[in-house]
Short mmCIF file of C-alpha atoms in Angstrom, two decimals:
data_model
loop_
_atom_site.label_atom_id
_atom_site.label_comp_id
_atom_site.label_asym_id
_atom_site.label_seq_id
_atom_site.Cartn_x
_atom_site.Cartn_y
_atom_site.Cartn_z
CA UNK A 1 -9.53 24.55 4.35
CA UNK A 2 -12.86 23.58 2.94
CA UNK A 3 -15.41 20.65 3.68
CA UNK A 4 -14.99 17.40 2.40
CA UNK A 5 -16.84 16.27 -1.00
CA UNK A 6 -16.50 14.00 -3.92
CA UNK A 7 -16.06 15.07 -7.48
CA UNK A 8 -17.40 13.21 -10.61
CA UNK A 9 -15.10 12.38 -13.33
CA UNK A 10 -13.46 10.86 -15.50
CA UNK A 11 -9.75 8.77 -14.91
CA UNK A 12 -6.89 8.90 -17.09
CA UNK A 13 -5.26 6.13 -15.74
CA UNK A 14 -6.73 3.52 -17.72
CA UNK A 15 -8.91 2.52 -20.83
CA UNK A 16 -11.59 0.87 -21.09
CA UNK A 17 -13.80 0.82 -24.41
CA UNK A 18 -17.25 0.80 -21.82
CA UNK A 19 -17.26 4.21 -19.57
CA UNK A 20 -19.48 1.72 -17.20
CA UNK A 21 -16.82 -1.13 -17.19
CA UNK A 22 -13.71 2.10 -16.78
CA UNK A 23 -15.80 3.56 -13.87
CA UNK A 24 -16.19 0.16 -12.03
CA UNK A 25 -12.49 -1.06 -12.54
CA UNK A 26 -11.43 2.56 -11.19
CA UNK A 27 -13.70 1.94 -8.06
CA UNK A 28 -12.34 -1.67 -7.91
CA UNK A 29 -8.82 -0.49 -7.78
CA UNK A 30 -9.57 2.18 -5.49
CA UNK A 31 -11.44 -0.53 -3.17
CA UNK A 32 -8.34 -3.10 -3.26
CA UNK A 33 -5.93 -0.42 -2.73
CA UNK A 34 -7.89 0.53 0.24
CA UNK A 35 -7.71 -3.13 1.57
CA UNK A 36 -11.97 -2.91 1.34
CA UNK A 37 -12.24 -5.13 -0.99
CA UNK A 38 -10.52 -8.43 0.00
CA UNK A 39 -10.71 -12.19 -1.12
CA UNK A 40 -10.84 -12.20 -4.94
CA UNK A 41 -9.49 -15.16 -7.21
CA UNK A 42 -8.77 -12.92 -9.85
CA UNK A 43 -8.78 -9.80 -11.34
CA UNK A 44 -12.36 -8.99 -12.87
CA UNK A 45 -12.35 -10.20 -16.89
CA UNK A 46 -13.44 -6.53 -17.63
CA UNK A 47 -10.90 -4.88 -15.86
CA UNK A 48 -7.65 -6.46 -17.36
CA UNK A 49 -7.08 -3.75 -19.70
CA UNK A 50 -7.70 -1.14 -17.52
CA UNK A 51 -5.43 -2.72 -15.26
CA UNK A 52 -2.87 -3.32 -18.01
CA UNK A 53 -3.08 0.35 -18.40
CA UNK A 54 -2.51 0.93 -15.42
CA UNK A 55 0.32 -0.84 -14.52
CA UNK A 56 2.18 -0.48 -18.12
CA UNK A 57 0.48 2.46 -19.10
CA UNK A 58 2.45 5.24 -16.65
CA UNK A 59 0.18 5.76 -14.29
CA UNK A 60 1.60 3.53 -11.98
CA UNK A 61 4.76 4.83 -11.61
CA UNK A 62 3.63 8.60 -11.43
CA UNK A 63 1.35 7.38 -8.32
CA UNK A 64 4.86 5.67 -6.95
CA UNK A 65 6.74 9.17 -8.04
CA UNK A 66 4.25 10.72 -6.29
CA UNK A 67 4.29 9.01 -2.71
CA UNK A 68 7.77 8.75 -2.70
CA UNK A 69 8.17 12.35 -3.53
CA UNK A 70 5.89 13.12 -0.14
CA UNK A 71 8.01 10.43 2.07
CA UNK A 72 11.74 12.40 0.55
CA UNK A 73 9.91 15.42 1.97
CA UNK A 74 9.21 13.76 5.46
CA UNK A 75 13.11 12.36 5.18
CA UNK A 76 14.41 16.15 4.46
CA UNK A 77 12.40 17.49 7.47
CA UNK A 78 14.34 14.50 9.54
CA UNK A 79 16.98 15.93 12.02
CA UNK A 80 19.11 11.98 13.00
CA UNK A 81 20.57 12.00 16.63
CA UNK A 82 24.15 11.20 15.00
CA UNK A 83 24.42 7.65 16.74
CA UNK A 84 23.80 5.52 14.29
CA UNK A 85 20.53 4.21 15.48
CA UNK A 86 18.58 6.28 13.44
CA UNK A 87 16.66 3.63 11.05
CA UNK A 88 13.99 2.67 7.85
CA UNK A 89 12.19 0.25 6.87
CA UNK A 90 11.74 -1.14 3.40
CA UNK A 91 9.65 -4.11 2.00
CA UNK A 92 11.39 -6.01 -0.63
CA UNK A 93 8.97 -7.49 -3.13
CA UNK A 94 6.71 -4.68 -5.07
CA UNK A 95 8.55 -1.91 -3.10
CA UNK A 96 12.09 -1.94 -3.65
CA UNK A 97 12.11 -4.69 -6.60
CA UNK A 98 9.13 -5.74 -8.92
CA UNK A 99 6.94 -8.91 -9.78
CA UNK A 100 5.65 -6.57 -13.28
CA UNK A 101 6.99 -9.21 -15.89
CA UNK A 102 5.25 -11.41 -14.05
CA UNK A 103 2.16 -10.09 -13.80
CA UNK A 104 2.14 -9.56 -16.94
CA UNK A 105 2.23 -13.09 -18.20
CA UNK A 106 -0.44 -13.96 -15.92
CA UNK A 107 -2.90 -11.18 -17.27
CA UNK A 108 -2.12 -8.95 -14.10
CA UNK A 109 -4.22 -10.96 -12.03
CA UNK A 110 -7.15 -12.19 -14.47
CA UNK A 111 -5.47 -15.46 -14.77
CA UNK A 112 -5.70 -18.25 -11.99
CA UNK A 113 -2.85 -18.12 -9.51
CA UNK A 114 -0.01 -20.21 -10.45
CA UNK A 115 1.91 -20.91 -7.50
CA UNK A 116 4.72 -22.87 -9.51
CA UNK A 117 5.26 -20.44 -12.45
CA UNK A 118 5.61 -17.83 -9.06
CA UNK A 119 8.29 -19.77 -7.42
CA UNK A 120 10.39 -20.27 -11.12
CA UNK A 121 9.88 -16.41 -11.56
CA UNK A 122 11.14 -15.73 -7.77
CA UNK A 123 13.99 -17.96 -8.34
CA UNK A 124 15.48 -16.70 -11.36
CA UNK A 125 16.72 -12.77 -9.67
CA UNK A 126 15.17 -10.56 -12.77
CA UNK A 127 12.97 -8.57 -10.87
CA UNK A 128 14.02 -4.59 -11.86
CA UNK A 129 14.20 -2.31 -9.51
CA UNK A 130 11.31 0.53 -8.74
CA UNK A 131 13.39 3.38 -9.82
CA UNK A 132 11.68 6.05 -7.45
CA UNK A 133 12.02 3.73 -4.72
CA UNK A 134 15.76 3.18 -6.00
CA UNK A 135 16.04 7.01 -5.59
CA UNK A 136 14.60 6.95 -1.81
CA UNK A 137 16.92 4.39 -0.61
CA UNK A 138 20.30 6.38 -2.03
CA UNK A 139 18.36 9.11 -0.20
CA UNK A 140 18.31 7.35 3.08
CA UNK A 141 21.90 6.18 2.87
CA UNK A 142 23.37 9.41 1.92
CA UNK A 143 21.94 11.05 4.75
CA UNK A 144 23.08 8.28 7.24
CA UNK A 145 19.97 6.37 8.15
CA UNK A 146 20.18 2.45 8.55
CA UNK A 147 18.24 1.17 6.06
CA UNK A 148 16.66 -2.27 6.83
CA UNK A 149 15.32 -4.42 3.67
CA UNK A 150 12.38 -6.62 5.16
CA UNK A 151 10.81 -9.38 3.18
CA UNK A 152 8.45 -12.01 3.67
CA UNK A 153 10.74 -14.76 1.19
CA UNK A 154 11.94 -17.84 2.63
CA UNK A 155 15.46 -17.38 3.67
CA UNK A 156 16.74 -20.84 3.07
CA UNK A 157 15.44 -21.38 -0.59
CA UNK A 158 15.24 -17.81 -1.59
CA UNK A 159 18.16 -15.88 1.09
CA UNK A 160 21.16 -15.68 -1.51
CA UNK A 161 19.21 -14.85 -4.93
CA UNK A 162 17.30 -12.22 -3.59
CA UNK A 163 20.35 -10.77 -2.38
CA UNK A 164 21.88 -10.82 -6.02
CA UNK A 165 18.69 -9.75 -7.16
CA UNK A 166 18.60 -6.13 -5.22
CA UNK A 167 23.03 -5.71 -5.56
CA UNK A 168 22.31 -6.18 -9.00
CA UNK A 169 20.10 -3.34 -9.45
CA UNK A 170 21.63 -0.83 -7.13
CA UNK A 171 20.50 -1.65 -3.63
CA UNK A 172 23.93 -1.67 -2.24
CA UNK A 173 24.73 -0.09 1.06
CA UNK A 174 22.00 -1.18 3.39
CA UNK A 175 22.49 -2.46 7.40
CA UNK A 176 20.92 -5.96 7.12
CA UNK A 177 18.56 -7.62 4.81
CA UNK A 178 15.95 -9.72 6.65
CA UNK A 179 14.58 -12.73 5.55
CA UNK A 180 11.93 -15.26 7.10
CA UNK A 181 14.00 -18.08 9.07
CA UNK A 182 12.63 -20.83 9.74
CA UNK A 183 11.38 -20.06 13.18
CA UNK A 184 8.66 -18.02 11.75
CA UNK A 185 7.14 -20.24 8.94
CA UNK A 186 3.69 -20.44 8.50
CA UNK A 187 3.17 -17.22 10.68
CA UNK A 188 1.39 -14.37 9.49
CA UNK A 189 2.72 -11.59 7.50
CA UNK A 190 2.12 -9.01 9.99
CA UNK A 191 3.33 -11.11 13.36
CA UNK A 192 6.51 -11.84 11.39
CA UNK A 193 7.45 -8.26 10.95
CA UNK A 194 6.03 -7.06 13.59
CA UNK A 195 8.33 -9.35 15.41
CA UNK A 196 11.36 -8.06 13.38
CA UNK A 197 10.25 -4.57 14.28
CA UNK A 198 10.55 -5.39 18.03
CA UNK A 199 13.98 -6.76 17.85
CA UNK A 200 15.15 -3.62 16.01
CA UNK A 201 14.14 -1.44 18.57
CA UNK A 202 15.35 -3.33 21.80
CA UNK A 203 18.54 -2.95 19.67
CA UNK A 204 17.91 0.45 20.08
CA UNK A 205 17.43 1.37 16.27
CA UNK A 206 14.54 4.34 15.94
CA UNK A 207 12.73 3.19 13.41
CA UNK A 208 11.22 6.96 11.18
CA UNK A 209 9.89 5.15 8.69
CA UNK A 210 8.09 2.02 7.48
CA UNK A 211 7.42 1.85 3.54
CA UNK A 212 5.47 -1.08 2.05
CA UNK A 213 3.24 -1.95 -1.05
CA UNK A 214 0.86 -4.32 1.06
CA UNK A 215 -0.96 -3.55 4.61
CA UNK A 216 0.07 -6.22 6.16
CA UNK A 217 3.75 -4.64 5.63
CA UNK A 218 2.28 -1.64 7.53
CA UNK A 219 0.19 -3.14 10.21
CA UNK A 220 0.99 -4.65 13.55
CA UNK A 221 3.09 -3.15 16.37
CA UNK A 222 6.30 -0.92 16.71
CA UNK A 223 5.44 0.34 13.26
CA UNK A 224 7.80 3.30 13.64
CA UNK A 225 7.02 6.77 13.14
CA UNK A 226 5.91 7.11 10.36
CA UNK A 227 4.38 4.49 7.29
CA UNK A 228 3.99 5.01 3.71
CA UNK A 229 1.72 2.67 1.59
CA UNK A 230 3.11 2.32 -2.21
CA UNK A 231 -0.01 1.22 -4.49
CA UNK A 232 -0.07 -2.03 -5.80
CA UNK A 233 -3.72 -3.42 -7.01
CA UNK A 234 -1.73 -6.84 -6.93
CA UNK A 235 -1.32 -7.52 -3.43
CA UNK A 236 -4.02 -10.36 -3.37
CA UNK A 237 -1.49 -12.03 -5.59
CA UNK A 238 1.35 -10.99 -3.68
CA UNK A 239 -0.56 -12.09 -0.04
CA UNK A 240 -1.03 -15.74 -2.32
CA UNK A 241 3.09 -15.51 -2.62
CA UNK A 242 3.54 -15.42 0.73
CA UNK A 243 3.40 -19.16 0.88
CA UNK A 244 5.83 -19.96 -2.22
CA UNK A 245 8.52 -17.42 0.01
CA UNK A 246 7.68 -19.19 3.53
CA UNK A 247 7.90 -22.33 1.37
CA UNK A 248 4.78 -23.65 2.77
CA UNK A 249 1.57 -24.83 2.34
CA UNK A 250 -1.99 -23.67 2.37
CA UNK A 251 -3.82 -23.29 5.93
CA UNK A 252 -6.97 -24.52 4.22
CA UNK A 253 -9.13 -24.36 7.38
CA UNK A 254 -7.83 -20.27 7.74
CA UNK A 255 -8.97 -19.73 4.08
CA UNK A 256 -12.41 -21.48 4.71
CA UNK A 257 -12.76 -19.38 7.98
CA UNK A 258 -12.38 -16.26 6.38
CA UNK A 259 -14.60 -17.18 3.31
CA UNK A 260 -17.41 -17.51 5.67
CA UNK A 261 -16.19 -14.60 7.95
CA UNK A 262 -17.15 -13.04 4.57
CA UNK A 263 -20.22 -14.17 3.79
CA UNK A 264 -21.90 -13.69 7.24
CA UNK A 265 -20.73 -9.83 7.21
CA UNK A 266 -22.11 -10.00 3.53
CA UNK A 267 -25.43 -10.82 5.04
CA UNK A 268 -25.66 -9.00 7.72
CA UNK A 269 -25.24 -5.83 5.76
CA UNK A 270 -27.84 -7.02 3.42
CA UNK A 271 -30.23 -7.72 6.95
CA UNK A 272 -29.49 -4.29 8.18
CA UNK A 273 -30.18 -2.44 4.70
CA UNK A 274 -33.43 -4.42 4.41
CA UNK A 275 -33.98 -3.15 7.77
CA UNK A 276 -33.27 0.67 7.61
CA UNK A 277 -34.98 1.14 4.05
CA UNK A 278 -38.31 0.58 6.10
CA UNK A 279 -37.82 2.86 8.60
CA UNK A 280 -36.50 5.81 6.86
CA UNK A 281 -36.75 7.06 3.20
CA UNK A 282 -33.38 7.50 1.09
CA UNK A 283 -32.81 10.95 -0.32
CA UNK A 284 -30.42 10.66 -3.44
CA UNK A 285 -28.93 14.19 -3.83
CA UNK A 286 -25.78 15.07 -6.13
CA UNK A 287 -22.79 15.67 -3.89
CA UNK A 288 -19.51 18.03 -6.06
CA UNK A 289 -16.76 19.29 -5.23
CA UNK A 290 -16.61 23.47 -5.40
CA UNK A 291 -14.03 25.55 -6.20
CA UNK A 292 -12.32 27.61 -3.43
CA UNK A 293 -11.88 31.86 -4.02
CA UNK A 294 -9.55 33.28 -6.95
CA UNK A 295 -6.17 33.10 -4.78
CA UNK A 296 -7.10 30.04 -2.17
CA UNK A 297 -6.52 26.61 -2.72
CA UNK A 298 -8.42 23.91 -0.89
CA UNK A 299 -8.19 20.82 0.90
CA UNK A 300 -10.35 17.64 0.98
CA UNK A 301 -9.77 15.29 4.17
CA UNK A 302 -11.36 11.96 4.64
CA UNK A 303 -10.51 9.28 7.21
CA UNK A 304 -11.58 5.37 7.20
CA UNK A 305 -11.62 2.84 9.98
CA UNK A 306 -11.91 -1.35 10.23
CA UNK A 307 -11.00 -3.55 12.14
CA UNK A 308 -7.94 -4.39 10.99
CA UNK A 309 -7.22 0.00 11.54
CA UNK A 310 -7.15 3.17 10.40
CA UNK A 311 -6.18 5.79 7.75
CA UNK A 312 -6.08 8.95 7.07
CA UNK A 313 -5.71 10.78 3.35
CA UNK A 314 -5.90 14.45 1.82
CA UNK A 315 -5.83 16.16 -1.47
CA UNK A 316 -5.01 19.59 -2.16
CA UNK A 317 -6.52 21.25 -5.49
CA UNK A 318 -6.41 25.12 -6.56
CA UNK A 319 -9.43 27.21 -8.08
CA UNK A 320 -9.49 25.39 -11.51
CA UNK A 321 -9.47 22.33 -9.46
CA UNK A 322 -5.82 21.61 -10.32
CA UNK A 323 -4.31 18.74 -8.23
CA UNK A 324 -1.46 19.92 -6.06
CA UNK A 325 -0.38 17.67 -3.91
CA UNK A 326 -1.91 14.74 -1.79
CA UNK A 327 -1.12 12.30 1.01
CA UNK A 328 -2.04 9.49 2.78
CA UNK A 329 -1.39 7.51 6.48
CA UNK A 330 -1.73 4.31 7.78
CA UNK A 331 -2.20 4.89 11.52
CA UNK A 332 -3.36 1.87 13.32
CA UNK A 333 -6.16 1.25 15.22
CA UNK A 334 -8.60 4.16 16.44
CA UNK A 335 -11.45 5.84 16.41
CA UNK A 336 -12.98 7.85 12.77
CA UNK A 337 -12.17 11.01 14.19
CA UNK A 338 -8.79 10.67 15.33
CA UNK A 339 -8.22 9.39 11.82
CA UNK A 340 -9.97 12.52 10.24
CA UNK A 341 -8.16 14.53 12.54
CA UNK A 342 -4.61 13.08 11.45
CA UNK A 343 -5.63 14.22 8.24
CA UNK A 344 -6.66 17.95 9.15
CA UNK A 345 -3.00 17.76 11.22
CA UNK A 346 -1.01 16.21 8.38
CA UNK A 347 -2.96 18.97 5.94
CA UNK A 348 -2.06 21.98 8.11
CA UNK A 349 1.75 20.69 8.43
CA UNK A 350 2.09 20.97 4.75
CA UNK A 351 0.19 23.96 4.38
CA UNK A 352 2.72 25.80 7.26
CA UNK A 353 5.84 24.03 5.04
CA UNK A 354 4.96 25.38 1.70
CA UNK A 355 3.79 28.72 2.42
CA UNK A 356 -0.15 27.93 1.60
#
């Protein structure tokens, strides 16, 4: 299979007349997407064209193609009981419709949140639909799964527009779209749905599959077999939104709280690098990636853990270094290896499937 390493190089996926400033904003996104780096206002200044590029630029929607093109693969593999109970998950906002026009207007996240102009835009319907995610959910109906639509907006002020909204652009033919009632304002993203979740299954749905662009979407209990994070280096914005669709108000105390939550971990790494450096001396050595035999292809695994969970990723690449395929997991809360272990058993699966 190979060890794991990292590769230096260059990304296509956005411009940036500074290499420096490109190679930051690609770590930046990279760190958001990750949900590592948490609590910006904004978007760096530097990184609004490469994040332009990014979003406008293609890249975006081959990285949706992409994932959705490994969860169709899961779906195919899928053998439903035949009772109807057999169920998925989709997020609304960012996964099954988009907030792009949007975000454009507001420099993708460079300008200052706007919570009005958010609640106009929500209100109006025009969000288009994400046409590989279109393609996943005629996917899941054809083959007879319930398909739940789950979203975080406000069901009294938002309920009947979002439902034109997703009709209008070909979401037609799902079991129930689920909006936040009033019983759950001002709770958490992640209690909400993991509430919903519960319900589903004492229903007796089986819930395969959980698809989301944010982790809160993805994190909580009775997550279902299987979850699929869709990128979206906008999802501080969209976490913001959450209180124009619960039509509430800022918890300003929470927000303090976690500013300082912040700041002490800040320091405390900066305590326990001061204190390492003096008892042991730093090697820097260049770590690349190497090429597997003429014939072999190769796979790099990684896993990360924090305490909000764990994840898993691969990628597979061919002697020139090719990219082949990839994937990635959200699997709740454990230990690093388990996590780098999902990864070896989600790598092996794949390799079994397509004859590697």
């Amino acid at each position: 299979m190979g060890i794991r390493a990292r590769k230096r190089g260059k990304d296509s996926s956005g411009s940036s007349s500074d290499h420096g400033d490109g190679s930051f904003c690609l770590s930046w996104r990279l760190g958001v997407e990750a949900n590592n780096v948490v609590a910006w206002p904004t978007v760096p200044p530097k990184c609004y064209r490469y994040v332009e590029s990014y979003m406008i630029g293609g890249q975006y929607y081959r990285d949706l193609e992409l994932i959705v093109e490994q969860i169709l693969g899961y779906v195919n593999e899928t053998i439903l009981v035949g009772d109807s109970m057999d169920a998925w998950i989709l997020d609304v906002d960012d996964t099954c419709i988009s907030n792009i026009y949007y975000y454009k207007g507001k420099k993708f996240g460079c300008d200052p949140y706007d919570p009005l102009g958010f609640r106009a835009w929500a209100t109006k319907g025009g969000c288009p639909a994400i046409p590989s995610v279109l393609k996943l959910f005629n996917k899941l109906v054809e083959k007879g799964f319930k398909v739940f639509l789950l979203t975080g907006r406000d069901e009294e002020t938002l309920g009947q527009v979002t439902k034109d909204n997703l009709h209008s652009q070909g979401f037609i033919g799902y079991e129930r779209l689920i909006l936040r009632s009033g019983e759950y304002r001002g709770k958490s993203a992640v209690k909400y749905k993991s509430d919903i979740r519960k319900q589903l299954e004492e229903e007796g749905y089986r819930i395969w599959g959980n698809v989301g662009d944010q982790w809160s979407d993805l994190q909580g209990d009775y997550l279902g077999n299987r979850t699929f994070k869709l990128p979206n280096p906008m999802q501080i914005w969209k976490s913001r939104n959450e209180t124009i669709f619960q039509n509430t108000n800022w918890d300003i105390s929470a927000i303090t709280h976690r500013i300082w939550s912040s700041v002490k971990e800040f320091n405390l790494a900066q305590l326990h690098h001061s204190d390492v450096s003096v008892q042991r001396r730093c090697v820097y050595k260049h770590v690349a990636w190497h090429s597997p035999m003429d014939g072999w292809v190769k796979w790099n695994l990684d896993g990360s853990v924090n305490s909000q969970g764990a994840s898993s990723g691969a990628v597979l690449r061919d002697t020139m270094g090719n990219w082949l395929t990839g994937l990635v997991c959200n699997i709740g809360v454990t230990t690093i290896t388990i996590a780098e272990l999902w990864a070896f058993k989600d790598a092996s699966h794949i390799s079994l499937t397509r004859g590697y």
